[in-house]
């Protein structure tokens, strides 16, 4: 199995976190998002320990909450003493509602509105990760009105293509995010930030991409960022205290995907940062990383009910389920791979057929996965599981075709509980006048 929280029990059913997924589907209905809370906590602890060991006691991970954002996750992050990365006032609102201490929150986004800036400062956001000049101006004004000095990091584009798919490659020079070192704009932003009375420049941020397996990517980004920091020290006397390396470590969606030892990788980055800082005469900064996917992805699974099985002789087979691109748009958007199994008989020795697993939206592109191998006698009423859906599924879900979003059920120490309720038709119409 692609993650060690998956197994098969005596009934021959797929389990997640030791719990029978077929029973969970019966109890909570389908479609159903499951999230293994124990696994999420384990990943937080792995990151915290690895970062402390690699970079020193002041360093810590921030959970990139765009991967999955709802109140219970912020409560877990609070308990695990994680920081968070938020990208909108909506995520801030959710974190505040969960009593997450906002001084440990870093506010991203390439276009924060005036209202966003005011909202974040009002609620005591710890840091802005400033993307552009306009934002710097607005923060300075609002901070002055509030009588505070707002801590910020500057988002820098180090000019790295992480060899990942283009839609999630954000560290390149032509990215919509941040200011490039190569064009001189990163330096201009540094000078501007230092000139603002109500802004305290704490350090720099970069994020090179998502679903990154190449361990070299973080090493290259680190070297570029430290060289830049050394240049700013030499030219402007500015000494960076914090370096945020962003998120991006990849997860396994398929058996053939590599398994990356994140702790070992972070340790390597730690050695490189120390050596590089020494060589450049820079003090060791507090290091942050912003994992999203690698905290929650393999804690998640989505369960569906099989509805129809359509065979088009000489062409194609379709297995339709009671969810689809509304709860998981990632195949439609990125052609993402997923492991798909029948939860009630993952090890069935029935002959297999190839099929597309599709949803029930009125759109041909509503595909969860193509070219899946399933028992050819699969039939209506069986439970189908799509694995590794903990990241960017619930958070990217929609109500297309007025389909209510599934609930999120968390699994903890052999128990299960609803963390997000199933939407109702009334919820879907709630704002209609
Ligand atoms: N920090 C920043 C500034 C980011 O832009 C991102 C992701 C992360 C951290 C977290 O990256 P992670 O550890 O999750 O790879 N919707 C796409 C992913 C978009 C990622 C955007 N930024 C997907 O479903 O694959």
GROMACS .gro file of C-alpha atoms and ligand atoms in nm:
model
  458
    1UNK     CA    1   0.000   0.000   0.000
    2UNK     CA    2   0.118   0.351  -0.077
    3UNK     CA    3   0.102   0.464   0.286
    4UNK     CA    4   0.143   0.270   0.609
    5UNK     CA    5  -0.192   0.391   0.744
    6UNK     CA    6  -0.365   0.170   0.485
    7UNK     CA    7  -0.435  -0.197   0.527
    8UNK     CA    8  -0.684  -0.477   0.463
    9UNK     CA    9  -0.878  -0.634   0.750
   10UNK     CA   10  -1.016  -0.983   0.810
   11UNK     CA   11  -1.334  -0.901   0.622
   12UNK     CA   12  -1.112  -0.821   0.322
   13UNK     CA   13  -1.207  -0.452   0.345
   14UNK     CA   14  -0.974  -0.159   0.299
   15UNK     CA   15  -0.886   0.014   0.626
   16UNK     CA   16  -0.756   0.363   0.696
   17UNK     CA   17  -0.595   0.428   1.032
   18UNK     CA   18  -0.707   0.076   1.128
   19UNK     CA   19  -1.078   0.149   1.060
   20UNK     CA   20  -1.300  -0.036   0.816
   21UNK     CA   21  -1.374   0.204   0.530
   22UNK     CA   22  -1.683   0.012   0.415
   23UNK     CA   23  -1.835   0.050   0.761
   24UNK     CA   24  -1.745   0.418   0.765
   25UNK     CA   25  -1.914   0.462   0.426
   26UNK     CA   26  -2.227   0.291   0.560
   27UNK     CA   27  -2.227   0.499   0.874
   28UNK     CA   28  -2.163   0.842   0.724
   29UNK     CA   29  -2.286   0.795   0.367
   30UNK     CA   30  -2.104   0.869   0.044
   31UNK     CA   31  -1.931   1.057  -0.106
   32UNK     CA   32  -1.721   1.086   0.205
   33UNK     CA   33  -1.387   1.245   0.281
   34UNK     CA   34  -1.192   1.060   0.548
   35UNK     CA   35  -0.894   1.211   0.723
   36UNK     CA   36  -0.661   1.020   0.950
   37UNK     CA   37  -0.590   1.267   1.229
   38UNK     CA   38  -0.321   1.046   1.379
   39UNK     CA   39  -0.130   1.057   1.050
   40UNK     CA   40  -0.161   1.438   1.030
   41UNK     CA   41  -0.020   1.473   1.380
   42UNK     CA   42   0.260   1.231   1.301
   43UNK     CA   43   0.360   1.439   0.998
   44UNK     CA   44   0.355   1.763   1.200
   45UNK     CA   45   0.582   1.606   1.460
   46UNK     CA   46   0.817   1.471   1.195
   47UNK     CA   47   0.853   1.819   1.042
   48UNK     CA   48   0.898   1.993   1.378
   49UNK     CA   49   1.168   1.752   1.494
   50UNK     CA   50   1.347   1.746   1.159
   51UNK     CA   51   1.353   2.125   1.135
   52UNK     CA   52   1.475   2.174   1.490
   53UNK     CA   53   1.753   1.926   1.435
   54UNK     CA   54   1.849   2.060   1.095
   55UNK     CA   55   1.824   2.434   1.153
   56UNK     CA   56   1.821   2.489   1.529
   57UNK     CA   57   1.564   2.557   1.800
   58UNK     CA   58   1.420   2.877   1.650
   59UNK     CA   59   1.316   2.699   1.330
   60UNK     CA   60   0.973   2.553   1.274
   61UNK     CA   61   0.723   2.439   1.009
   62UNK     CA   62   0.411   2.627   0.903
   63UNK     CA   63   0.119   2.422   0.775
   64UNK     CA   64   0.011   2.556   0.434
   65UNK     CA   65  -0.356   2.554   0.508
   66UNK     CA   66  -0.462   2.599   0.144
   67UNK     CA   67  -0.413   2.221   0.121
   68UNK     CA   68  -0.709   2.166   0.354
   69UNK     CA   69  -0.870   2.436   0.560
   70UNK     CA   70  -1.142   2.391   0.819
   71UNK     CA   71  -1.166   2.471   1.189
   72UNK     CA   72  -1.066   2.133   1.325
   73UNK     CA   73  -0.743   2.133   1.126
   74UNK     CA   74  -0.645   2.469   1.278
   75UNK     CA   75  -0.721   2.328   1.624
   76UNK     CA   76  -0.493   2.035   1.550
   77UNK     CA   77  -0.222   2.272   1.426
   78UNK     CA   78  -0.258   2.476   1.744
   79UNK     CA   79  -0.222   2.165   1.960
   80UNK     CA   80   0.076   2.049   1.758
   81UNK     CA   81   0.236   2.392   1.803
   82UNK     CA   82   0.263   2.443   1.430
   83UNK     CA   83   0.262   2.779   1.258
   84UNK     CA   84   0.031   2.824   0.961
   85UNK     CA   85   0.042   2.977   0.617
   86UNK     CA   86  -0.284   3.146   0.517
   87UNK     CA   87  -0.367   3.295   0.179
   88UNK     CA   88  -0.695   3.476   0.226
   89UNK     CA   89  -0.909   3.655   0.480
   90UNK     CA   90  -1.135   3.350   0.465
   91UNK     CA   91  -0.857   3.125   0.589
   92UNK     CA   92  -0.773   3.384   0.858
   93UNK     CA   93  -1.138   3.393   0.961
   94UNK     CA   94  -1.144   3.013   0.991
   95UNK     CA   95  -0.822   3.005   1.192
   96UNK     CA   96  -0.950   3.278   1.426
   97UNK     CA   97  -1.280   3.094   1.468
   98UNK     CA   98  -1.076   2.791   1.576
   99UNK     CA   99  -0.882   3.009   1.823
  100UNK     CA  100  -0.556   2.956   1.640
  101UNK     CA  101  -0.296   3.202   1.776
  102UNK     CA  102  -0.260   3.434   1.482
  103UNK     CA  103   0.086   3.553   1.581
  104UNK     CA  104   0.204   3.221   1.436
  105UNK     CA  105   0.031   3.288   1.101
  106UNK     CA  106   0.201   3.400   0.779
  107UNK     CA  107  -0.025   3.575   0.530
  108UNK     CA  108   0.049   3.504   0.163
  109UNK     CA  109  -0.125   3.607  -0.161
  110UNK     CA  110  -0.008   3.803  -0.460
  111UNK     CA  111  -0.301   4.042  -0.436
  112UNK     CA  112  -0.415   4.130  -0.089
  113UNK     CA  113  -0.693   4.385  -0.101
  114UNK     CA  114  -0.697   4.685   0.133
  115UNK     CA  115  -0.971   4.505   0.324
  116UNK     CA  116  -0.755   4.190   0.353
  117UNK     CA  117  -0.464   4.389   0.493
  118UNK     CA  118  -0.685   4.571   0.743
  119UNK     CA  119  -0.857   4.247   0.847
  120UNK     CA  120  -0.527   4.066   0.902
  121UNK     CA  121  -0.373   4.349   1.104
  122UNK     CA  122  -0.690   4.392   1.306
  123UNK     CA  123  -0.673   4.025   1.406
  124UNK     CA  124  -0.305   4.043   1.495
  125UNK     CA  125  -0.153   3.848   1.207
  126UNK     CA  126   0.206   3.751   1.286
  127UNK     CA  127   0.362   3.814   0.947
  128UNK     CA  128   0.275   3.925   0.600
  129UNK     CA  129   0.466   3.756   0.323
  130UNK     CA  130   0.475   4.061   0.103
  131UNK     CA  131   0.449   4.003  -0.266
  132UNK     CA  132   0.466   4.348  -0.420
  133UNK     CA  133   0.515   4.721  -0.384
  134UNK     CA  134   0.148   4.814  -0.354
  135UNK     CA  135   0.104   4.574  -0.066
  136UNK     CA  136   0.403   4.719   0.116
  137UNK     CA  137   0.251   5.067   0.091
  138UNK     CA  138  -0.089   4.956   0.222
  139UNK     CA  139   0.058   4.760   0.514
  140UNK     CA  140   0.268   5.058   0.615
  141UNK     CA  141  -0.036   5.288   0.617
  142UNK     CA  142  -0.262   5.048   0.808
  143UNK     CA  143   0.014   4.963   1.057
  144UNK     CA  144   0.071   5.335   1.120
  145UNK     CA  145  -0.302   5.387   1.186
  146UNK     CA  146  -0.291   5.100   1.434
  147UNK     CA  147   0.029   5.228   1.592
  148UNK     CA  148   0.225   4.908   1.531
  149UNK     CA  149   0.530   4.792   1.340
  150UNK     CA  150   0.414   4.504   1.125
  151UNK     CA  151   0.653   4.212   1.075
  152UNK     CA  152   0.695   4.098   0.718
  153UNK     CA  153   0.894   3.865   0.495
  154UNK     CA  154   0.953   3.956   0.133
  155UNK     CA  155   0.856   3.696  -0.124
  156UNK     CA  156   1.148   3.646  -0.359
  157UNK     CA  157   1.155   3.442  -0.680
  158UNK     CA  158   1.488   3.266  -0.691
  159UNK     CA  159   1.448   3.169  -1.058
  160UNK     CA  160   1.417   2.795  -1.023
  161UNK     CA  161   1.203   2.567  -1.234
  162UNK     CA  162   1.143   2.268  -1.010
  163UNK     CA  163   1.074   2.041  -1.309
  164UNK     CA  164   0.724   1.996  -1.195
  165UNK     CA  165   0.406   2.064  -1.387
  166UNK     CA  166   0.374   2.426  -1.489
  167UNK     CA  167   0.051   2.510  -1.304
  168UNK     CA  168   0.219   2.468  -0.966
  169UNK     CA  169   0.566   2.598  -1.052
  170UNK     CA  170   0.587   2.930  -0.875
  171UNK     CA  171   0.956   3.000  -0.819
  172UNK     CA  172   1.043   3.096  -1.175
  173UNK     CA  173   1.134   3.451  -1.267
  174UNK     CA  174   0.823   3.501  -1.483
  175UNK     CA  175   0.593   3.386  -1.201
  176UNK     CA  176   0.302   3.603  -1.087
  177UNK     CA  177   0.438   3.561  -0.735
  178UNK     CA  178   0.703   3.768  -0.564
  179UNK     CA  179   0.995   3.978  -0.683
  180UNK     CA  180   1.278   3.834  -0.885
  181UNK     CA  181   1.641   3.852  -0.780
  182UNK     CA  182   1.752   3.844  -1.143
  183UNK     CA  183   1.567   4.162  -1.243
  184UNK     CA  184   1.684   4.367  -0.944
  185UNK     CA  185   1.328   4.394  -0.814
  186UNK     CA  186   1.400   4.186  -0.504
  187UNK     CA  187   1.666   4.437  -0.405
  188UNK     CA  188   1.432   4.730  -0.477
  189UNK     CA  189   1.169   4.573  -0.251
  190UNK     CA  190   1.429   4.529   0.023
  191UNK     CA  191   1.527   4.895   0.008
  192UNK     CA  192   1.164   5.003   0.004
  193UNK     CA  193   1.071   4.779   0.298
  194UNK     CA  194   1.364   4.912   0.501
  195UNK     CA  195   1.249   5.268   0.434
  196UNK     CA  196   0.902   5.208   0.579
  197UNK     CA  197   0.868   5.321   0.937
  198UNK     CA  198   0.585   5.091   1.032
  199UNK     CA  199   0.726   4.780   0.873
  200UNK     CA  200   0.980   4.547   1.022
  201UNK     CA  201   1.156   4.337   0.758
  202UNK     CA  202   1.226   4.004   0.927
  203UNK     CA  203   1.353   3.809   0.630
  204UNK     CA  204   1.288   3.646   0.297
  205UNK     CA  205   1.056   3.385   0.156
  206UNK     CA  206   1.062   3.169  -0.153
  207UNK     CA  207   0.853   2.879  -0.277
  208UNK     CA  208   0.970   2.692  -0.582
  209UNK     CA  209   0.681   2.457  -0.654
  210UNK     CA  210   0.464   2.173  -0.540
  211UNK     CA  211   0.489   1.793  -0.561
  212UNK     CA  212   0.868   1.821  -0.565
  213UNK     CA  213   1.071   1.502  -0.532
  214UNK     CA  214   1.407   1.627  -0.646
  215UNK     CA  215   1.597   1.686  -0.323
  216UNK     CA  216   1.825   1.918  -0.510
  217UNK     CA  217   1.554   2.182  -0.553
  218UNK     CA  218   1.564   2.305  -0.192
  219UNK     CA  219   1.942   2.304  -0.190
  220UNK     CA  220   1.955   2.521  -0.501
  221UNK     CA  221   1.688   2.758  -0.371
  222UNK     CA  222   1.867   2.790  -0.038
  223UNK     CA  223   2.200   2.875  -0.197
  224UNK     CA  224   2.041   3.143  -0.416
  225UNK     CA  225   1.848   3.295  -0.124
  226UNK     CA  226   2.152   3.305   0.104
  227UNK     CA  227   2.367   3.463  -0.164
  228UNK     CA  228   2.098   3.726  -0.206
  229UNK     CA  229   2.079   3.785   0.170
  230UNK     CA  230   2.457   3.826   0.187
  231UNK     CA  231   2.439   4.079  -0.095
  232UNK     CA  232   2.171   4.279   0.088
  233UNK     CA  233   2.388   4.278   0.399
  234UNK     CA  234   2.688   4.403   0.206
  235UNK     CA  235   2.498   4.667   0.007
  236UNK     CA  236   2.236   4.786   0.255
  237UNK     CA  237   2.354   4.663   0.595
  238UNK     CA  238   2.040   4.455   0.629
  239UNK     CA  239   2.074   4.125   0.815
  240UNK     CA  240   1.805   3.861   0.757
  241UNK     CA  241   1.667   3.689   1.069
  242UNK     CA  242   1.427   3.446   0.904
  243UNK     CA  243   1.441   3.242   0.588
  244UNK     CA  244   1.123   3.074   0.470
  245UNK     CA  245   1.182   2.807   0.207
  246UNK     CA  246   0.815   2.748   0.122
  247UNK     CA  247   0.643   2.414   0.078
  248UNK     CA  248   0.647   2.154  -0.188
  249UNK     CA  249   0.770   1.813  -0.077
  250UNK     CA  250   0.591   1.552  -0.286
  251UNK     CA  251   0.372   1.261  -0.181
  252UNK     CA  252   0.301   0.924  -0.337
  253UNK     CA  253  -0.024   0.898  -0.527
  254UNK     CA  254   0.075   0.573  -0.699
  255UNK     CA  255   0.288   0.275  -0.603
  256UNK     CA  256   0.545   0.371  -0.862
  257UNK     CA  257   0.594   0.720  -0.717
  258UNK     CA  258   0.917   0.750  -0.520
  259UNK     CA  259   0.906   0.777  -0.144
  260UNK     CA  260   1.095   1.079  -0.024
  261UNK     CA  261   1.254   1.076   0.320
  262UNK     CA  262   1.160   1.432   0.414
  263UNK     CA  263   1.344   1.434   0.747
  264UNK     CA  264   1.667   1.319   0.583
  265UNK     CA  265   1.618   1.572   0.308
  266UNK     CA  266   1.566   1.857   0.554
  267UNK     CA  267   1.876   1.747   0.737
  268UNK     CA  268   2.075   1.783   0.413
  269UNK     CA  269   1.931   2.129   0.362
  270UNK     CA  270   2.031   2.212   0.720
  271UNK     CA  271   2.392   2.114   0.657
  272UNK     CA  272   2.394   2.326   0.341
  273UNK     CA  273   2.242   2.630   0.514
  274UNK     CA  274   2.495   2.618   0.797
  275UNK     CA  275   2.792   2.577   0.563
  276UNK     CA  276   2.670   2.850   0.330
  277UNK     CA  277   2.601   3.094   0.613
  278UNK     CA  278   2.945   3.037   0.756
  279UNK     CA  279   3.109   3.088   0.420
  280UNK     CA  280   2.915   3.412   0.366
  281UNK     CA  281   2.958   3.543   0.720
  282UNK     CA  282   2.582   3.539   0.785
  283UNK     CA  283   2.431   3.442   1.119
  284UNK     CA  284   2.219   3.126   1.100
  285UNK     CA  285   1.860   3.241   1.033
  286UNK     CA  286   1.547   3.087   1.182
  287UNK     CA  287   1.422   2.867   0.901
  288UNK     CA  288   1.058   2.809   0.811
  289UNK     CA  289   0.907   2.561   0.569
  290UNK     CA  290   0.545   2.553   0.457
  291UNK     CA  291   0.437   2.197   0.388
  292UNK     CA  292   0.076   2.149   0.288
  293UNK     CA  293   0.040   1.839   0.076
  294UNK     CA  294   0.297   1.635   0.267
  295UNK     CA  295   0.112   1.701   0.595
  296UNK     CA  296  -0.240   1.605   0.489
  297UNK     CA  297  -0.246   1.426   0.151
  298UNK     CA  298  -0.195   1.068   0.255
  299UNK     CA  299  -0.405   1.115   0.567
  300UNK     CA  300  -0.699   1.146   0.330
  301UNK     CA  301  -0.919   0.916   0.126
  302UNK     CA  302  -1.249   0.966  -0.053
  303UNK     CA  303  -1.517   0.698  -0.057
  304UNK     CA  304  -1.786   0.678  -0.323
  305UNK     CA  305  -2.075   0.454  -0.412
  306UNK     CA  306  -2.056   0.291  -0.752
  307UNK     CA  307  -2.368   0.381  -0.951
  308UNK     CA  308  -2.338   0.261  -1.307
  309UNK     CA  309  -2.101   0.045  -1.506
  310UNK     CA  310  -2.108   0.120  -1.877
  311UNK     CA  311  -1.927  -0.095  -2.132
  312UNK     CA  312  -1.895   0.043  -2.484
  313UNK     CA  313  -1.771  -0.260  -2.677
  314UNK     CA  314  -1.461  -0.191  -2.878
  315UNK     CA  315  -1.419   0.148  -2.710
  316UNK     CA  316  -1.418   0.212  -2.342
  317UNK     CA  317  -1.560   0.124  -2.002
  318UNK     CA  318  -1.695   0.372  -1.751
  319UNK     CA  319  -1.758   0.329  -1.381
  320UNK     CA  320  -1.966   0.620  -1.249
  321UNK     CA  321  -1.966   0.718  -0.884
  322UNK     CA  322  -2.177   0.951  -0.672
  323UNK     CA  323  -1.915   1.228  -0.656
  324UNK     CA  324  -1.664   1.357  -0.907
  325UNK     CA  325  -1.494   1.680  -1.010
  326UNK     CA  326  -1.700   1.869  -0.753
  327UNK     CA  327  -1.519   1.697  -0.466
  328UNK     CA  328  -1.194   1.629  -0.652
  329UNK     CA  329  -1.117   1.855  -0.950
  330UNK     CA  330  -0.750   1.754  -0.966
  331UNK     CA  331  -0.771   1.516  -1.261
  332UNK     CA  332  -0.980   1.765  -1.455
  333UNK     CA  333  -0.733   2.044  -1.376
  334UNK     CA  334  -0.393   1.875  -1.374
  335UNK     CA  335  -0.444   1.521  -1.496
  336UNK     CA  336  -0.336   1.410  -1.149
  337UNK     CA  337  -0.279   1.042  -1.079
  338UNK     CA  338  -0.461   0.857  -0.804
  339UNK     CA  339  -0.479   0.501  -0.679
  340UNK     CA  340  -0.836   0.374  -0.709
  341UNK     CA  341  -0.959   0.056  -0.539
  342UNK     CA  342  -1.280  -0.117  -0.446
  343UNK     CA  343  -1.289  -0.067  -0.070
  344UNK     CA  344  -1.504  -0.375  -0.018
  345UNK     CA  345  -1.260  -0.604  -0.202
  346UNK     CA  346  -0.929  -0.435  -0.274
  347UNK     CA  347  -0.762  -0.773  -0.325
  348UNK     CA  348  -1.035  -0.934  -0.535
  349UNK     CA  349  -0.898  -1.198  -0.767
  350UNK     CA  350  -1.186  -1.150  -1.012
  351UNK     CA  351  -1.071  -1.077  -1.370
  352UNK     CA  352  -0.997  -0.708  -1.419
  353UNK     CA  353  -1.097  -0.457  -1.683
  354UNK     CA  354  -0.966  -0.110  -1.764
  355UNK     CA  355  -1.208   0.173  -1.709
  356UNK     CA  356  -1.244   0.543  -1.651
  357UNK     CA  357  -1.381   0.630  -1.309
  358UNK     CA  358  -1.609   0.926  -1.365
  359UNK     CA  359  -1.836   1.151  -1.162
  360UNK     CA  360  -2.195   1.255  -1.205
  361UNK     CA  361  -2.152   1.611  -1.326
  362UNK     CA  362  -2.297   1.712  -1.658
  363UNK     CA  363  -1.958   1.739  -1.822
  364UNK     CA  364  -1.737   1.489  -2.010
  365UNK     CA  365  -1.430   1.623  -1.831
  366UNK     CA  366  -1.574   1.507  -1.500
  367UNK     CA  367  -1.320   1.229  -1.460
  368UNK     CA  368  -1.161   1.114  -1.136
  369UNK     CA  369  -0.913   0.882  -1.302
  370UNK     CA  370  -0.854   0.721  -1.639
  371UNK     CA  371  -0.726   0.377  -1.720
  372UNK     CA  372  -0.802   0.226  -1.382
  373UNK     CA  373  -0.792  -0.150  -1.330
  374UNK     CA  374  -1.099  -0.275  -1.138
  375UNK     CA  375  -1.270  -0.616  -1.105
  376UNK     CA  376  -1.475  -0.646  -1.418
  377UNK     CA  377  -1.779  -0.760  -1.220
  378UNK     CA  378  -1.785  -0.430  -1.028
  379UNK     CA  379  -2.144  -0.333  -0.967
  380UNK     CA  380  -2.381  -0.071  -0.835
  381UNK     CA  381  -2.364  -0.036  -0.458
  382UNK     CA  382  -1.998  -0.125  -0.414
  383UNK     CA  383  -1.773   0.121  -0.232
  384UNK     CA  384  -1.492   0.273  -0.433
  385UNK     CA  385  -1.197   0.442  -0.267
  386UNK     CA  386  -0.970   0.708  -0.413
  387UNK     CA  387  -0.656   0.726  -0.202
  388UNK     CA  388  -0.436   1.021  -0.099
  389UNK     CA  389  -0.707   1.284  -0.132
  390UNK     CA  390  -0.629   1.477   0.187
  391UNK     CA  391  -0.468   1.772   0.009
  392UNK     CA  392  -0.635   2.008  -0.239
  393UNK     CA  393  -0.958   1.810  -0.258
  394UNK     CA  394  -1.195   1.945   0.007
  395UNK     CA  395  -1.023   2.285  -0.024
  396UNK     CA  396  -1.083   2.294  -0.401
  397UNK     CA  397  -1.430   2.141  -0.399
  398UNK     CA  398  -1.720   2.323  -0.561
  399UNK     CA  399  -2.097   2.315  -0.586
  400UNK     CA  400  -2.098   2.278  -0.963
  401UNK     CA  401  -2.434   2.140  -1.074
  402UNK     CA  402  -2.556   2.234  -0.725
  403UNK     CA  403  -2.400   1.923  -0.580
  404UNK     CA  404  -2.351   1.955  -0.202
  405UNK     CA  405  -1.997   1.900  -0.072
  406UNK     CA  406  -1.930   1.576   0.119
  407UNK     CA  407  -1.854   1.580   0.491
  408UNK     CA  408  -1.506   1.541   0.635
  409UNK     CA  409  -1.485   1.262   0.890
  410UNK     CA  410  -1.171   1.245   1.099
  411UNK     CA  411  -1.024   0.924   1.238
  412UNK     CA  412  -0.847   0.935   1.572
  413UNK     CA  413  -0.726   0.647   1.789
  414UNK     CA  414  -0.984   0.400   1.657
  415UNK     CA  415  -1.272   0.653   1.679
  416UNK     CA  416  -1.431   0.865   1.409
  417UNK     CA  417  -1.605   1.201   1.421
  418UNK     CA  418  -1.750   1.457   1.182
  419UNK     CA  419  -1.521   1.759   1.144
  420UNK     CA  420  -1.716   1.918   0.856
  421UNK     CA  421  -2.083   1.836   0.808
  422UNK     CA  422  -2.228   1.718   0.479
  423UNK     CA  423  -2.376   2.012   0.291
  424UNK     CA  424  -2.749   2.009   0.238
  425UNK     CA  425  -2.952   2.146  -0.052
  426UNK     CA  426  -3.047   2.435   0.181
  427UNK     CA  427  -2.676   2.509   0.232
  428UNK     CA  428  -2.628   2.519  -0.142
  429UNK     CA  429  -2.914   2.770  -0.174
  430UNK     CA  430  -2.828   2.960   0.145
  431UNK     CA  431  -2.729   3.282  -0.030
  432UNK     CA  432  -2.990   3.276  -0.302
  433UNK     CA  433  -3.241   3.558  -0.260
  434LIG     N1  434   0.380   2.784   0.032
  434LIG     C1  435   0.341   2.851  -0.078
  434LIG     C2  436   0.380   2.991  -0.092
  434LIG     C3  437   0.265   2.787  -0.176
  434LIG     O1  438   0.231   2.855  -0.285
  434LIG     C4  439   0.228   2.653  -0.160
  434LIG     C5  440   0.145   2.586  -0.259
  434LIG     C6  441   0.268   2.587  -0.042
  434LIG     C7  442   0.345   2.656   0.051
  434LIG     C8  443   0.233   2.445  -0.012
  434LIG     O2  444   0.284   2.358  -0.106
  434LIG     P1  445   0.268   2.200  -0.083
  434LIG     O3  446   0.358   2.160   0.033
  434LIG     O4  447   0.128   2.171  -0.055
  434LIG     O5  448   0.314   2.141  -0.211
  434LIG     N2  449  -0.383   2.303  -0.616
  434LIG     C9  450  -0.257   2.239  -0.653
  434LIG    C10  451  -0.145   2.279  -0.562
  434LIG    C11  452  -0.120   2.426  -0.562
  434LIG    C12  453  -0.009   2.460  -0.469
  434LIG    C13  454   0.004   2.607  -0.455
  434LIG     N3  455   0.098   2.648  -0.359
  434LIG    C14  456  -0.277   2.087  -0.652
  434LIG     O6  457  -0.388   2.043  -0.629
  434LIG     O7  458  -0.182   2.014  -0.678
   0.00000   0.00000   0.00000
